[in-house]
Amino acid sequence: MNSIIHIFTNPFLVTSLSSWAIAQVLKVFLHAYVTGKFDITRLFGDGGMPSGHSATVTSLATITGLMYGFDSFQFAMAAVFAVVVCHDAMGVRLETGKQAQMLNEIIKVFETVTKHDLPDVILKEFVGHTLPQVTAGVLLGIVDAVFVYYVILV
């Protein structure tokens, strides 16, 4: 039973998950504001503003630095992990989304021109992030970790 309590009171896990949750909730409302459509599936979707991945890993690195020191090996590991995840979100995953968008458009054109329906497969287009989306996620992660550390833990 103690192990379960430790999981739910682990400041690294709680801070990371709270940053992710805040980012995902913001994503739903920002998407609704921009598109005029409320889409609850954005709560668990990839891509969009702010980056939940960036918020999660940045808050983990920040809380690690605050608790162990910014000169610790723990912070170094978490910071490198955060950089890799943020870079990947803007690189491979963003390009994957662009390719999915293009392929979905090619399928529509093909079906229109040939009058033949292709198998009903639509590729996910929201998988990566732009620099502003990653930056917003990073800032959210830092603010959340600082809040958790100074308001809840200390």
mmCIF file of C-alpha atoms in Angstrom:
data_model
loop_
_atom_site.group_PDB
_atom_site.id
_atom_site.type_symbol
_atom_site.label_atom_id
_atom_site.label_comp_id
_atom_site.label_asym_id
_atom_site.label_seq_id
_atom_site.Cartn_x
_atom_site.Cartn_y
_atom_site.Cartn_z
ATOM 1 C CA MET A 1 0.000 0.000 0.000
ATOM 2 C CA ASN A 2 2.881 2.348 0.779
ATOM 3 C CA SER A 3 4.202 1.924 -2.769
ATOM 4 C CA ILE A 4 0.936 3.143 -4.248
ATOM 5 C CA ILE A 5 0.964 6.187 -1.968
ATOM 6 C CA HIS A 6 4.551 6.913 -2.996
ATOM 7 C CA ILE A 7 3.575 6.811 -6.674
ATOM 8 C CA PHE A 8 0.796 9.366 -6.190
ATOM 9 C CA THR A 9 2.947 11.620 -4.003
ATOM 10 C CA ASN A 10 6.081 11.464 -6.155
ATOM 11 C CA PRO A 11 6.754 15.139 -6.948
ATOM 12 C CA PHE A 12 8.440 14.314 -10.258
ATOM 13 C CA LEU A 13 5.517 12.239 -11.480
ATOM 14 C CA VAL A 14 2.839 14.581 -10.111
ATOM 15 C CA THR A 15 4.497 17.669 -11.602
ATOM 16 C CA SER A 16 5.008 16.058 -15.008
ATOM 17 C CA LEU A 17 1.459 14.742 -15.187
ATOM 18 C CA SER A 18 -0.052 18.023 -14.005
ATOM 19 C CA SER A 19 1.845 19.896 -16.735
ATOM 20 C CA TRP A 20 0.602 17.428 -19.316
ATOM 21 C CA ALA A 21 -3.000 17.735 -18.057
ATOM 22 C CA ILE A 22 -2.910 21.542 -18.039
ATOM 23 C CA ALA A 23 -1.474 21.587 -21.575
ATOM 24 C CA GLN A 24 -4.115 19.193 -22.867
ATOM 25 C CA VAL A 25 -7.003 21.132 -21.305
ATOM 26 C CA LEU A 26 -5.610 24.381 -22.726
ATOM 27 C CA LYS A 27 -5.303 22.657 -26.103
ATOM 28 C CA VAL A 28 -9.049 21.875 -26.134
ATOM 29 C CA PHE A 29 -10.040 25.461 -25.379
ATOM 30 C CA LEU A 30 -7.484 27.095 -27.680
ATOM 31 C CA HIS A 31 -8.538 24.786 -30.514
ATOM 32 C CA ALA A 32 -12.188 25.736 -29.891
ATOM 33 C CA TYR A 33 -11.284 29.425 -29.852
ATOM 34 C CA VAL A 34 -9.328 29.238 -33.116
ATOM 35 C CA THR A 35 -11.665 26.927 -35.053
ATOM 36 C CA GLY A 36 -14.981 27.812 -33.433
ATOM 37 C CA LYS A 37 -15.553 24.085 -32.802
ATOM 38 C CA PHE A 38 -15.339 22.365 -29.421
ATOM 39 C CA ASP A 39 -13.543 19.047 -29.946
ATOM 40 C CA ILE A 40 -13.052 17.024 -26.763
ATOM 41 C CA THR A 41 -10.843 14.550 -28.648
ATOM 42 C CA ARG A 42 -8.115 17.222 -28.565
ATOM 43 C CA LEU A 43 -7.840 16.383 -24.846
ATOM 44 C CA PHE A 44 -5.910 13.228 -25.726
ATOM 45 C CA GLY A 45 -4.689 14.223 -29.183
ATOM 46 C CA ASP A 46 -1.182 15.031 -30.328
ATOM 47 C CA GLY A 47 -0.110 18.299 -31.911
ATOM 48 C CA GLY A 48 -1.620 21.703 -31.281
ATOM 49 C CA MET A 49 -1.034 24.557 -28.859
ATOM 50 C CA PRO A 50 0.594 24.150 -26.371
ATOM 51 C CA SER A 51 2.775 21.074 -26.725
ATOM 52 C CA GLY A 52 1.863 18.607 -23.985
ATOM 53 C CA HIS A 53 5.043 16.641 -24.634
ATOM 54 C CA SER A 54 7.190 19.747 -24.152
ATOM 55 C CA ALA A 55 5.300 20.780 -21.027
ATOM 56 C CA THR A 56 5.680 17.307 -19.517
ATOM 57 C CA VAL A 57 9.416 16.872 -20.048
ATOM 58 C CA THR A 58 10.289 20.480 -19.242
ATOM 59 C CA SER A 59 8.432 20.331 -15.938
ATOM 60 C CA LEU A 60 10.253 17.087 -15.135
ATOM 61 C CA ALA A 61 13.623 18.732 -15.842
ATOM 62 C CA THR A 62 12.696 21.870 -13.894
ATOM 63 C CA ILE A 63 11.424 20.071 -10.778
ATOM 64 C CA THR A 64 14.504 17.838 -10.916
ATOM 65 C CA GLY A 65 16.769 20.893 -11.030
ATOM 66 C CA LEU A 66 14.895 22.554 -8.174
ATOM 67 C CA MET A 67 15.068 19.457 -5.984
ATOM 68 C CA TYR A 68 18.544 18.099 -6.793
ATOM 69 C CA GLY A 69 20.269 21.230 -8.045
ATOM 70 C CA PHE A 70 20.876 22.409 -11.572
ATOM 71 C CA ASP A 71 24.420 21.038 -11.377
ATOM 72 C CA SER A 72 23.286 17.474 -10.594
ATOM 73 C CA PHE A 73 23.486 14.483 -12.893
ATOM 74 C CA GLN A 74 19.738 13.985 -12.352
ATOM 75 C CA PHE A 75 19.009 17.411 -13.837
ATOM 76 C CA ALA A 76 21.460 16.797 -16.688
ATOM 77 C CA MET A 77 19.661 13.571 -17.612
ATOM 78 C CA ALA A 78 16.206 15.156 -17.422
ATOM 79 C CA ALA A 79 17.349 18.229 -19.390
ATOM 80 C CA VAL A 80 18.864 16.140 -22.202
ATOM 81 C CA PHE A 81 15.689 14.045 -22.309
ATOM 82 C CA ALA A 82 13.614 17.246 -22.561
ATOM 83 C CA VAL A 83 15.732 18.644 -25.384
ATOM 84 C CA VAL A 84 15.455 15.393 -27.362
ATOM 85 C CA VAL A 85 11.655 15.226 -26.942
ATOM 86 C CA CYS A 86 11.146 18.911 -27.860
ATOM 87 C CA HIS A 87 13.441 18.604 -30.875
ATOM 88 C CA ASP A 88 11.628 15.476 -32.039
ATOM 89 C CA ALA A 89 8.233 17.201 -31.696
ATOM 90 C CA MET A 90 9.374 19.977 -34.039
ATOM 91 C CA GLY A 91 11.292 17.710 -36.397
ATOM 92 C CA VAL A 92 10.193 14.219 -37.313
ATOM 93 C CA ARG A 93 6.710 14.451 -35.821
ATOM 94 C CA LEU A 94 5.964 17.816 -37.462
ATOM 95 C CA GLU A 95 7.104 16.502 -40.853
ATOM 96 C CA THR A 96 4.999 13.370 -40.351
ATOM 97 C CA GLY A 97 1.936 15.572 -39.877
ATOM 98 C CA LYS A 98 2.723 17.542 -43.028
ATOM 99 C CA GLN A 99 3.097 14.320 -45.007
ATOM 100 C CA ALA A 100 -0.198 12.985 -43.626
ATOM 101 C CA GLN A 101 -1.909 16.218 -44.680
ATOM 102 C CA MET A 102 -0.524 15.890 -48.196
ATOM 103 C CA LEU A 103 -1.428 12.194 -48.495
ATOM 104 C CA ASN A 104 -4.984 12.859 -47.276
ATOM 105 C CA GLU A 105 -5.325 15.540 -49.954
ATOM 106 C CA ILE A 106 -3.922 13.214 -52.659
ATOM 107 C CA ILE A 107 -6.474 10.564 -51.654
ATOM 108 C CA LYS A 108 -9.336 13.077 -52.008
ATOM 109 C CA VAL A 109 -8.128 14.173 -55.442
ATOM 110 C CA PHE A 110 -7.632 10.562 -56.573
ATOM 111 C CA GLU A 111 -11.149 9.608 -55.476
ATOM 112 C CA THR A 112 -12.623 12.654 -57.234
ATOM 113 C CA VAL A 113 -10.760 12.071 -60.493
ATOM 114 C CA THR A 114 -11.187 8.279 -60.691
ATOM 115 C CA LYS A 115 -14.646 8.070 -59.086
ATOM 116 C CA HIS A 116 -13.301 5.136 -57.051
ATOM 117 C CA ASP A 117 -13.279 5.129 -53.277
ATOM 118 C CA LEU A 118 -10.098 4.059 -51.555
ATOM 119 C CA PRO A 119 -10.207 2.248 -48.223
ATOM 120 C CA ASP A 120 -11.571 4.572 -45.561
ATOM 121 C CA VAL A 121 -8.259 5.539 -43.974
ATOM 122 C CA ILE A 122 -7.528 9.067 -42.852
ATOM 123 C CA LEU A 123 -4.032 9.725 -41.563
ATOM 124 C CA LYS A 124 -3.571 11.749 -38.370
ATOM 125 C CA GLU A 125 -2.389 15.246 -39.265
ATOM 126 C CA PHE A 126 -1.924 16.594 -35.737
ATOM 127 C CA VAL A 127 1.199 14.775 -34.590
ATOM 128 C CA GLY A 128 3.951 17.388 -34.367
ATOM 129 C CA HIS A 129 4.466 20.920 -33.136
ATOM 130 C CA THR A 130 5.655 24.263 -34.414
ATOM 131 C CA LEU A 131 8.262 26.330 -32.556
ATOM 132 C CA PRO A 132 5.595 28.539 -30.883
ATOM 133 C CA GLN A 133 3.689 25.444 -29.707
ATOM 134 C CA VAL A 134 6.839 23.876 -28.251
ATOM 135 C CA THR A 135 7.872 27.197 -26.684
ATOM 136 C CA ALA A 136 4.452 27.540 -25.032
ATOM 137 C CA GLY A 137 4.761 23.984 -23.701
ATOM 138 C CA VAL A 138 8.251 24.670 -22.349
ATOM 139 C CA LEU A 139 7.094 27.837 -20.579
ATOM 140 C CA LEU A 140 4.040 26.049 -19.174
ATOM 141 C CA GLY A 141 6.238 23.226 -17.850
ATOM 142 C CA ILE A 142 8.643 25.639 -16.164
ATOM 143 C CA VAL A 143 5.859 27.685 -14.555
ATOM 144 C CA ASP A 144 4.030 24.583 -13.337
ATOM 145 C CA ALA A 145 7.180 23.057 -11.833
ATOM 146 C CA VAL A 146 8.112 26.299 -10.080
ATOM 147 C CA PHE A 147 4.546 26.572 -8.745
ATOM 148 C CA VAL A 148 4.538 22.976 -7.472
ATOM 149 C CA TYR A 149 7.961 23.372 -5.870
ATOM 150 C CA TYR A 150 7.461 26.734 -4.140
ATOM 151 C CA VAL A 151 3.728 26.588 -3.357
ATOM 152 C CA ILE A 152 3.113 22.906 -2.678
ATOM 153 C CA LEU A 153 6.424 21.310 -1.699
ATOM 154 C CA VAL A 154 8.312 24.029 0.165
#
